[in-house]
Amino acid sequence: MDVPAELAAWARVFDTGHGHKTDATGARSIALVVLRTGGPDRVAADDHTVALRLLVDRRGELGRARTNTVNRQHKLLRSTTGCSEG
């Protein structure tokens, strides 16, 4: 659920008497806002968000593959030249 931060903060202040933010009070305040306002809009990923997530994941995979390749090449070069660690 998408609850405006200001509404959640007001609910937290009025419910607990202070504005201290913890996971438990945050979850409770959001639940109270949802119950009292009849339910805010549901959050759904749009097509652009899904496409960007796929691109970010792919970029990460390519970076890891490059690092693995460089490490394998380095290991191969060290073993063929007779270099030892240290």
PDB file of N, CA and C in Angstrom:
ATOM      1  N   MET A   1       0.835  -1.177   0.000  1.00  0.00           N
ATOM      2  CA  MET A   1       0.000   0.000   0.000  1.00  0.00           C
ATOM      3  C   MET A   1       0.883   1.246   0.000  1.00  0.00           C
ATOM      4  N   ASP A   2       0.422   2.254  -0.662  1.00  0.00           N
ATOM      5  CA  ASP A   2       1.139   3.515  -0.717  1.00  0.00           C
ATOM      6  C   ASP A   2       0.464   4.481   0.244  1.00  0.00           C
ATOM      7  N   VAL A   3       1.127   4.772   1.344  1.00  0.00           N
ATOM      8  CA  VAL A   3       0.608   5.695   2.345  1.00  0.00           C
ATOM      9  C   VAL A   3       1.535   6.904   2.388  1.00  0.00           C
ATOM     10  N   PRO A   4       0.987   8.116   2.237  1.00  0.00           N
ATOM     11  CA  PRO A   4       1.835   9.297   2.313  1.00  0.00           C
ATOM     12  C   PRO A   4       2.568   9.351   3.657  1.00  0.00           C
ATOM     13  N   ALA A   5       3.833   9.713   3.622  1.00  0.00           N
ATOM     14  CA  ALA A   5       4.652   9.737   4.834  1.00  0.00           C
ATOM     15  C   ALA A   5       4.069  10.670   5.890  1.00  0.00           C
ATOM     16  N   GLU A   6       3.487  11.781   5.441  1.00  0.00           N
ATOM     17  CA  GLU A   6       2.917  12.735   6.388  1.00  0.00           C
ATOM     18  C   GLU A   6       1.752  12.121   7.171  1.00  0.00           C
ATOM     19  N   LEU A   7       0.896  11.362   6.494  1.00  0.00           N
ATOM     20  CA  LEU A   7      -0.218  10.706   7.184  1.00  0.00           C
ATOM     21  C   LEU A   7       0.286   9.673   8.188  1.00  0.00           C
ATOM     22  N   ALA A   8       1.277   8.907   7.795  1.00  0.00           N
ATOM     23  CA  ALA A   8       1.841   7.904   8.696  1.00  0.00           C
ATOM     24  C   ALA A   8       2.476   8.576   9.910  1.00  0.00           C
ATOM     25  N   ALA A   9       3.152   9.699   9.689  1.00  0.00           N
ATOM     26  CA  ALA A   9       3.776  10.424  10.809  1.00  0.00           C
ATOM     27  C   ALA A   9       2.720  10.950  11.769  1.00  0.00           C
ATOM     28  N   TRP A  10       1.643  11.528  11.235  1.00  0.00           N
ATOM     29  CA  TRP A  10       0.572  12.028  12.101  1.00  0.00           C
ATOM     30  C   TRP A  10      -0.056  10.888  12.885  1.00  0.00           C
ATOM     31  N   ALA A  11      -0.289   9.773  12.251  1.00  0.00           N
ATOM     32  CA  ALA A  11      -0.877   8.627  12.940  1.00  0.00           C
ATOM     33  C   ALA A  11       0.049   8.137  14.041  1.00  0.00           C
ATOM     34  N   ARG A  12       1.354   8.131  13.776  1.00  0.00           N
ATOM     35  CA  ARG A  12       2.323   7.693  14.776  1.00  0.00           C
ATOM     36  C   ARG A  12       2.332   8.626  15.972  1.00  0.00           C
ATOM     37  N   VAL A  13       2.278   9.931  15.730  1.00  0.00           N
ATOM     38  CA  VAL A  13       2.301  10.917  16.818  1.00  0.00           C
ATOM     39  C   VAL A  13       1.045  10.804  17.664  1.00  0.00           C
ATOM     40  N   PHE A  14      -0.105  10.729  17.001  1.00  0.00           N
ATOM     41  CA  PHE A  14      -1.357  10.680  17.758  1.00  0.00           C
ATOM     42  C   PHE A  14      -1.562   9.340  18.449  1.00  0.00           C
ATOM     43  N   ASP A  15      -1.064   8.275  17.888  1.00  0.00           N
ATOM     44  CA  ASP A  15      -1.259   6.959  18.477  1.00  0.00           C
ATOM     45  C   ASP A  15      -0.340   6.723  19.674  1.00  0.00           C
ATOM     46  N   THR A  16       0.916   7.102  19.543  1.00  0.00           N
ATOM     47  CA  THR A  16       1.887   6.793  20.603  1.00  0.00           C
ATOM     48  C   THR A  16       2.171   7.982  21.512  1.00  0.00           C
ATOM     49  N   GLY A  17       1.791   9.176  21.086  1.00  0.00           N
ATOM     50  CA  GLY A  17       2.062  10.356  21.900  1.00  0.00           C
ATOM     51  C   GLY A  17       3.422  10.968  21.642  1.00  0.00           C
ATOM     52  N   HIS A  18       4.189  10.366  20.771  1.00  0.00           N
ATOM     53  CA  HIS A  18       5.501  10.912  20.403  1.00  0.00           C
ATOM     54  C   HIS A  18       5.775  10.536  18.961  1.00  0.00           C
ATOM     55  N   GLY A  19       6.782  11.108  18.389  1.00  0.00           N
ATOM     56  CA  GLY A  19       7.077  10.862  16.980  1.00  0.00           C
ATOM     57  C   GLY A  19       8.215   9.900  16.744  1.00  0.00           C
ATOM     58  N   HIS A  20       8.581   9.127  17.774  1.00  0.00           N
ATOM     59  CA  HIS A  20       9.706   8.203  17.608  1.00  0.00           C
ATOM     60  C   HIS A  20       9.379   7.173  16.547  1.00  0.00           C
ATOM     61  N   LYS A  21      10.332   6.949  15.676  1.00  0.00           N
ATOM     62  CA  LYS A  21      10.103   6.084  14.526  1.00  0.00           C
ATOM     63  C   LYS A  21      10.847   4.767  14.703  1.00  0.00           C
ATOM     64  N   THR A  22      10.084   3.697  14.795  1.00  0.00           N
ATOM     65  CA  THR A  22      10.651   2.355  14.811  1.00  0.00           C
ATOM     66  C   THR A  22       9.893   1.529  13.781  1.00  0.00           C
ATOM     67  N   ASP A  23      10.382   0.351  13.496  1.00  0.00           N
ATOM     68  CA  ASP A  23       9.689  -0.502  12.532  1.00  0.00           C
ATOM     69  C   ASP A  23       8.284  -0.837  13.014  1.00  0.00           C
ATOM     70  N   ALA A  24       8.161  -1.152  14.291  1.00  0.00           N
ATOM     71  CA  ALA A  24       6.856  -1.543  14.831  1.00  0.00           C
ATOM     72  C   ALA A  24       5.868  -0.381  14.816  1.00  0.00           C
ATOM     73  N   THR A  25       6.295   0.798  15.254  1.00  0.00           N
ATOM     74  CA  THR A  25       5.366   1.937  15.259  1.00  0.00           C
ATOM     75  C   THR A  25       5.065   2.390  13.834  1.00  0.00           C
ATOM     76  N   GLY A  26       6.033   2.279  12.945  1.00  0.00           N
ATOM     77  CA  GLY A  26       5.794   2.639  11.553  1.00  0.00           C
ATOM     78  C   GLY A  26       4.769   1.724  10.905  1.00  0.00           C
ATOM     79  N   ALA A  27       4.895   0.429  11.136  1.00  0.00           N
ATOM     80  CA  ALA A  27       3.942  -0.528  10.572  1.00  0.00           C
ATOM     81  C   ALA A  27       2.551  -0.307  11.148  1.00  0.00           C
ATOM     82  N   ARG A  28       2.496  -0.047  12.447  1.00  0.00           N
ATOM     83  CA  ARG A  28       1.195   0.191  13.092  1.00  0.00           C
ATOM     84  C   ARG A  28       0.554   1.468  12.558  1.00  0.00           C
ATOM     85  N   SER A  29       1.330   2.519  12.408  1.00  0.00           N
ATOM     86  CA  SER A  29       0.767   3.780  11.929  1.00  0.00           C
ATOM     87  C   SER A  29       0.271   3.654  10.490  1.00  0.00           C
ATOM     88  N   ILE A  30       0.993   2.925   9.669  1.00  0.00           N
ATOM     89  CA  ILE A  30       0.543   2.707   8.290  1.00  0.00           C
ATOM     90  C   ILE A  30      -0.744   1.895   8.274  1.00  0.00           C
ATOM     91  N   ALA A  31      -0.819   0.863   9.110  1.00  0.00           N
ATOM     92  CA  ALA A  31      -2.039   0.054   9.182  1.00  0.00           C
ATOM     93  C   ALA A  31      -3.217   0.907   9.637  1.00  0.00           C
ATOM     94  N   LEU A  32      -2.997   1.784  10.616  1.00  0.00           N
ATOM     95  CA  LEU A  32      -4.075   2.651  11.096  1.00  0.00           C
ATOM     96  C   LEU A  32      -4.550   3.597   9.992  1.00  0.00           C
ATOM     97  N   VAL A  33      -3.630   4.165   9.243  1.00  0.00           N
ATOM     98  CA  VAL A  33      -4.009   5.064   8.149  1.00  0.00           C
ATOM     99  C   VAL A  33      -4.829   4.310   7.114  1.00  0.00           C
ATOM    100  N   VAL A  34      -4.397   3.099   6.776  1.00  0.00           N
ATOM    101  CA  VAL A  34      -5.124   2.300   5.789  1.00  0.00           C
ATOM    102  C   VAL A  34      -6.535   2.007   6.277  1.00  0.00           C
ATOM    103  N   LEU A  35      -6.676   1.632   7.542  1.00  0.00           N
ATOM    104  CA  LEU A  35      -7.998   1.328   8.089  1.00  0.00           C
ATOM    105  C   LEU A  35      -8.896   2.555   8.151  1.00  0.00           C
ATOM    106  N   ARG A  36      -8.352   3.684   8.536  1.00  0.00           N
ATOM    107  CA  ARG A  36      -9.162   4.887   8.742  1.00  0.00           C
ATOM    108  C   ARG A  36      -9.514   5.616   7.452  1.00  0.00           C
ATOM    109  N   THR A  37      -8.693   5.498   6.428  1.00  0.00           N
ATOM    110  CA  THR A  37      -8.945   6.250   5.200  1.00  0.00           C
ATOM    111  C   THR A  37      -9.637   5.414   4.134  1.00  0.00           C
ATOM    112  N   GLY A  38      -9.935   4.180   4.431  1.00  0.00           N
ATOM    113  CA  GLY A  38     -10.598   3.350   3.450  1.00  0.00           C
ATOM    114  C   GLY A  38      -9.647   2.721   2.454  1.00  0.00           C
ATOM    115  N   GLY A  39      -8.389   2.797   2.727  1.00  0.00           N
ATOM    116  CA  GLY A  39      -7.397   2.136   1.887  1.00  0.00           C
ATOM    117  C   GLY A  39      -6.858   3.021   0.791  1.00  0.00           C
ATOM    118  N   PRO A  40      -5.580   3.338   0.843  1.00  0.00           N
ATOM    119  CA  PRO A  40      -4.939   4.129  -0.212  1.00  0.00           C
ATOM    120  C   PRO A  40      -4.680   3.277  -1.448  1.00  0.00           C
ATOM    121  N   ASP A  41      -4.094   3.893  -2.441  1.00  0.00           N
ATOM    122  CA  ASP A  41      -3.818   3.211  -3.706  1.00  0.00           C
ATOM    123  C   ASP A  41      -2.811   2.090  -3.511  1.00  0.00           C
ATOM    124  N   ARG A  42      -3.022   1.012  -4.235  1.00  0.00           N
ATOM    125  CA  ARG A  42      -2.044  -0.070  -4.236  1.00  0.00           C
ATOM    126  C   ARG A  42      -0.879   0.325  -5.134  1.00  0.00           C
ATOM    127  N   VAL A  43       0.299  -0.062  -4.723  1.00  0.00           N
ATOM    128  CA  VAL A  43       1.491   0.234  -5.501  1.00  0.00           C
ATOM    129  C   VAL A  43       1.760  -0.943  -6.430  1.00  0.00           C
ATOM    130  N   ALA A  44       1.939  -0.650  -7.692  1.00  0.00           N
ATOM    131  CA  ALA A  44       2.248  -1.691  -8.673  1.00  0.00           C
ATOM    132  C   ALA A  44       3.398  -1.200  -9.549  1.00  0.00           C
ATOM    133  N   ALA A  45       4.259  -2.122  -9.896  1.00  0.00           N
ATOM    134  CA  ALA A  45       5.384  -1.764 -10.759  1.00  0.00           C
ATOM    135  C   ALA A  45       4.871  -1.492 -12.163  1.00  0.00           C
ATOM    136  N   ASP A  46       5.297  -0.384 -12.726  1.00  0.00           N
ATOM    137  CA  ASP A  46       4.902  -0.092 -14.103  1.00  0.00           C
ATOM    138  C   ASP A  46       5.932  -0.700 -15.060  1.00  0.00           C
ATOM    139  N   ASP A  47       5.624  -0.648 -16.334  1.00  0.00           N
ATOM    140  CA  ASP A  47       6.482  -1.272 -17.333  1.00  0.00           C
ATOM    141  C   ASP A  47       7.898  -0.695 -17.325  1.00  0.00           C
ATOM    142  N   HIS A  48       8.023   0.619 -17.103  1.00  0.00           N
ATOM    143  CA  HIS A  48       9.342   1.250 -17.101  1.00  0.00           C
ATOM    144  C   HIS A  48      10.175   0.752 -15.925  1.00  0.00           C
ATOM    145  N   THR A  49       9.545   0.591 -14.780  1.00  0.00           N
ATOM    146  CA  THR A  49      10.266   0.111 -13.603  1.00  0.00           C
ATOM    147  C   THR A  49      10.763  -1.311 -13.825  1.00  0.00           C
ATOM    148  N   VAL A  50       9.931  -2.138 -14.397  1.00  0.00           N
ATOM    149  CA  VAL A  50      10.328  -3.522 -14.678  1.00  0.00           C
ATOM    150  C   VAL A  50      11.488  -3.546 -15.671  1.00  0.00           C
ATOM    151  N   ALA A  51      11.403  -2.739 -16.711  1.00  0.00           N
ATOM    152  CA  ALA A  51      12.474  -2.698 -17.713  1.00  0.00           C
ATOM    153  C   ALA A  51      13.781  -2.212 -17.093  1.00  0.00           C
ATOM    154  N   LEU A  52      13.715  -1.181 -16.264  1.00  0.00           N
ATOM    155  CA  LEU A  52      14.933  -0.673 -15.616  1.00  0.00           C
ATOM    156  C   LEU A  52      15.528  -1.707 -14.671  1.00  0.00           C
ATOM    157  N   ARG A  53      14.678  -2.427 -13.943  1.00  0.00           N
ATOM    158  CA  ARG A  53      15.171  -3.462 -13.025  1.00  0.00           C
ATOM    159  C   ARG A  53      15.894  -4.546 -13.819  1.00  0.00           C
ATOM    160  N   LEU A  54      15.342  -4.952 -14.950  1.00  0.00           N
ATOM    161  CA  LEU A  54      15.997  -5.958 -15.779  1.00  0.00           C
ATOM    162  C   LEU A  54      17.347  -5.471 -16.286  1.00  0.00           C
ATOM    163  N   LEU A  55      17.418  -4.206 -16.691  1.00  0.00           N
ATOM    164  CA  LEU A  55      18.686  -3.643 -17.163  1.00  0.00           C
ATOM    165  C   LEU A  55      19.721  -3.573 -16.046  1.00  0.00           C
ATOM    166  N   VAL A  56      19.294  -3.176 -14.858  1.00  0.00           N
ATOM    167  CA  VAL A  56      20.213  -3.094 -13.718  1.00  0.00           C
ATOM    168  C   VAL A  56      20.732  -4.479 -13.351  1.00  0.00           C
ATOM    169  N   ASP A  57      19.830  -5.460 -13.339  1.00  0.00           N
ATOM    170  CA  ASP A  57      20.257  -6.830 -13.040  1.00  0.00           C
ATOM    171  C   ASP A  57      21.252  -7.339 -14.078  1.00  0.00           C
ATOM    172  N   ARG A  58      20.982  -7.076 -15.351  1.00  0.00           N
ATOM    173  CA  ARG A  58      21.868  -7.521 -16.424  1.00  0.00           C
ATOM    174  C   ARG A  58      23.231  -6.855 -16.320  1.00  0.00           C
ATOM    175  N   ARG A  59      23.236  -5.559 -15.984  1.00  0.00           N
ATOM    176  CA  ARG A  59      24.497  -4.837 -15.820  1.00  0.00           C
ATOM    177  C   ARG A  59      25.323  -5.469 -14.703  1.00  0.00           C
ATOM    178  N   GLY A  60      24.668  -5.827 -13.620  1.00  0.00           N
ATOM    179  CA  GLY A  60      25.372  -6.484 -12.519  1.00  0.00           C
ATOM    180  C   GLY A  60      25.949  -7.825 -12.930  1.00  0.00           C
ATOM    181  N   GLU A  61      25.166  -8.596 -13.701  1.00  0.00           N
ATOM    182  CA  GLU A  61      25.646  -9.884 -14.191  1.00  0.00           C
ATOM    183  C   GLU A  61      26.866  -9.710 -15.089  1.00  0.00           C
ATOM    184  N   LEU A  62      26.834  -8.713 -15.973  1.00  0.00           N
ATOM    185  CA  LEU A  62      27.970  -8.466 -16.869  1.00  0.00           C
ATOM    186  C   LEU A  62      29.217  -8.049 -16.091  1.00  0.00           C
ATOM    187  N   GLY A  63      29.027  -7.235 -15.060  1.00  0.00           N
ATOM    188  CA  GLY A  63      30.162  -6.818 -14.232  1.00  0.00           C
ATOM    189  C   GLY A  63      30.795  -8.002 -13.517  1.00  0.00           C
ATOM    190  N   ARG A  64      29.956  -8.884 -12.974  1.00  0.00           N
ATOM    191  CA  ARG A  64      30.480 -10.073 -12.301  1.00  0.00           C
ATOM    192  C   ARG A  64      31.187 -11.008 -13.291  1.00  0.00           C
ATOM    193  N   ALA A  65      30.621 -11.153 -14.487  1.00  0.00           N
ATOM    194  CA  ALA A  65      31.244 -12.008 -15.504  1.00  0.00           C
ATOM    195  C   ALA A  65      32.598 -11.446 -15.926  1.00  0.00           C
ATOM    196  N   ARG A  66      32.695 -10.133 -16.066  1.00  0.00           N
ATOM    197  CA  ARG A  66      33.960  -9.505 -16.432  1.00  0.00           C
ATOM    198  C   ARG A  66      35.009  -9.733 -15.341  1.00  0.00           C
ATOM    199  N   THR A  67      34.595  -9.541 -14.085  1.00  0.00           N
ATOM    200  CA  THR A  67      35.526  -9.746 -12.970  1.00  0.00           C
ATOM    201  C   THR A  67      36.020 -11.184 -12.944  1.00  0.00           C
ATOM    202  N   ASN A  68      35.126 -12.137 -13.143  1.00  0.00           N
ATOM    203  CA  ASN A  68      35.531 -13.550 -13.158  1.00  0.00           C
ATOM    204  C   ASN A  68      36.497 -13.838 -14.292  1.00  0.00           C
ATOM    205  N   THR A  69      36.243 -13.262 -15.461  1.00  0.00           N
ATOM    206  CA  THR A  69      37.120 -13.465 -16.610  1.00  0.00           C
ATOM    207  C   THR A  69      38.512 -12.895 -16.345  1.00  0.00           C
ATOM    208  N   VAL A  70      38.580 -11.697 -15.826  1.00  0.00           N
ATOM    209  CA  VAL A  70      39.867 -11.070 -15.516  1.00  0.00           C
ATOM    210  C   VAL A  70      40.616 -11.897 -14.469  1.00  0.00           C
ATOM    211  N   ASN A  71      39.918 -12.386 -13.469  1.00  0.00           N
ATOM    212  CA  ASN A  71      40.564 -13.201 -12.439  1.00  0.00           C
ATOM    213  C   ASN A  71      41.106 -14.505 -13.015  1.00  0.00           C
ATOM    214  N   ARG A  72      40.340 -15.130 -13.913  1.00  0.00           N
ATOM    215  CA  ARG A  72      40.818 -16.366 -14.551  1.00  0.00           C
ATOM    216  C   ARG A  72      42.051 -16.087 -15.406  1.00  0.00           C
ATOM    217  N   GLN A  73      42.026 -14.983 -16.163  1.00  0.00           N
ATOM    218  CA  GLN A  73      43.180 -14.625 -16.998  1.00  0.00           C
ATOM    219  C   GLN A  73      44.407 -14.357 -16.125  1.00  0.00           C
ATOM    220  N   HIS A  74      44.211 -13.655 -15.038  1.00  0.00           N
ATOM    221  CA  HIS A  74      45.323 -13.352 -14.137  1.00  0.00           C
ATOM    222  C   HIS A  74      45.909 -14.640 -13.571  1.00  0.00           C
ATOM    223  N   LYS A  75      45.039 -15.547 -13.159  1.00  0.00           N
ATOM    224  CA  LYS A  75      45.505 -16.818 -12.603  1.00  0.00           C
ATOM    225  C   LYS A  75      46.261 -17.613 -13.663  1.00  0.00           C
ATOM    226  N   LEU A  76      45.747 -17.633 -14.887  1.00  0.00           N
ATOM    227  CA  LEU A  76      46.399 -18.350 -15.982  1.00  0.00           C
ATOM    228  C   LEU A  76      47.774 -17.750 -16.294  1.00  0.00           C
ATOM    229  N   LEU A  77      47.853 -16.426 -16.352  1.00  0.00           N
ATOM    230  CA  LEU A  77      49.130 -15.757 -16.623  1.00  0.00           C
ATOM    231  C   LEU A  77      50.141 -16.034 -15.514  1.00  0.00           C
ATOM    232  N   ARG A  78      49.711 -16.024 -14.280  1.00  0.00           N
ATOM    233  CA  ARG A  78      50.629 -16.275 -13.174  1.00  0.00           C
ATOM    234  C   ARG A  78      51.136 -17.717 -13.199  1.00  0.00           C
ATOM    235  N   SER A  79      50.265 -18.641 -13.583  1.00  0.00           N
ATOM    236  CA  SER A  79      50.703 -20.052 -13.606  1.00  0.00           C
ATOM    237  C   SER A  79      51.633 -20.327 -14.786  1.00  0.00           C
ATOM    238  N   THR A  80      51.498 -19.629 -15.890  1.00  0.00           N
ATOM    239  CA  THR A  80      52.354 -19.890 -17.061  1.00  0.00           C
ATOM    240  C   THR A  80      53.705 -19.196 -16.936  1.00  0.00           C
ATOM    241  N   THR A  81      53.802 -18.110 -16.142  1.00  0.00           N
ATOM    242  CA  THR A  81      55.064 -17.388 -16.017  1.00  0.00           C
ATOM    243  C   THR A  81      55.882 -17.878 -14.825  1.00  0.00           C
ATOM    244  N   GLY A  82      55.312 -18.762 -14.024  1.00  0.00           N
ATOM    245  CA  GLY A  82      56.036 -19.298 -12.876  1.00  0.00           C
ATOM    246  C   GLY A  82      56.050 -18.388 -11.685  1.00  0.00           C
ATOM    247  N   CYS A  83      55.237 -17.360 -11.661  1.00  0.00           N
ATOM    248  CA  CYS A  83      55.178 -16.458 -10.510  1.00  0.00           C
ATOM    249  C   CYS A  83      54.475 -17.140  -9.354  1.00  0.00           C
ATOM    250  N   SER A  84      54.933 -16.849  -8.154  1.00  0.00           N
ATOM    251  CA  SER A  84      54.252 -17.394  -6.978  1.00  0.00           C
ATOM    252  C   SER A  84      53.675 -16.267  -6.160  1.00  0.00           C
ATOM    253  N   GLU A  85      52.671 -16.576  -5.407  1.00  0.00           N
ATOM    254  CA  GLU A  85      52.035 -15.562  -4.561  1.00  0.00           C
ATOM    255  C   GLU A  85      52.995 -15.162  -3.458  1.00  0.00           C
ATOM    256  N   GLY A  86      52.866 -13.926  -3.007  1.00  0.00           N
ATOM    257  CA  GLY A  86      53.664 -13.551  -1.858  1.00  0.00           C
ATOM    258  C   GLY A  86      54.389 -12.338  -2.120  1.00  0.00           C
TER     259      GLY A  86
END
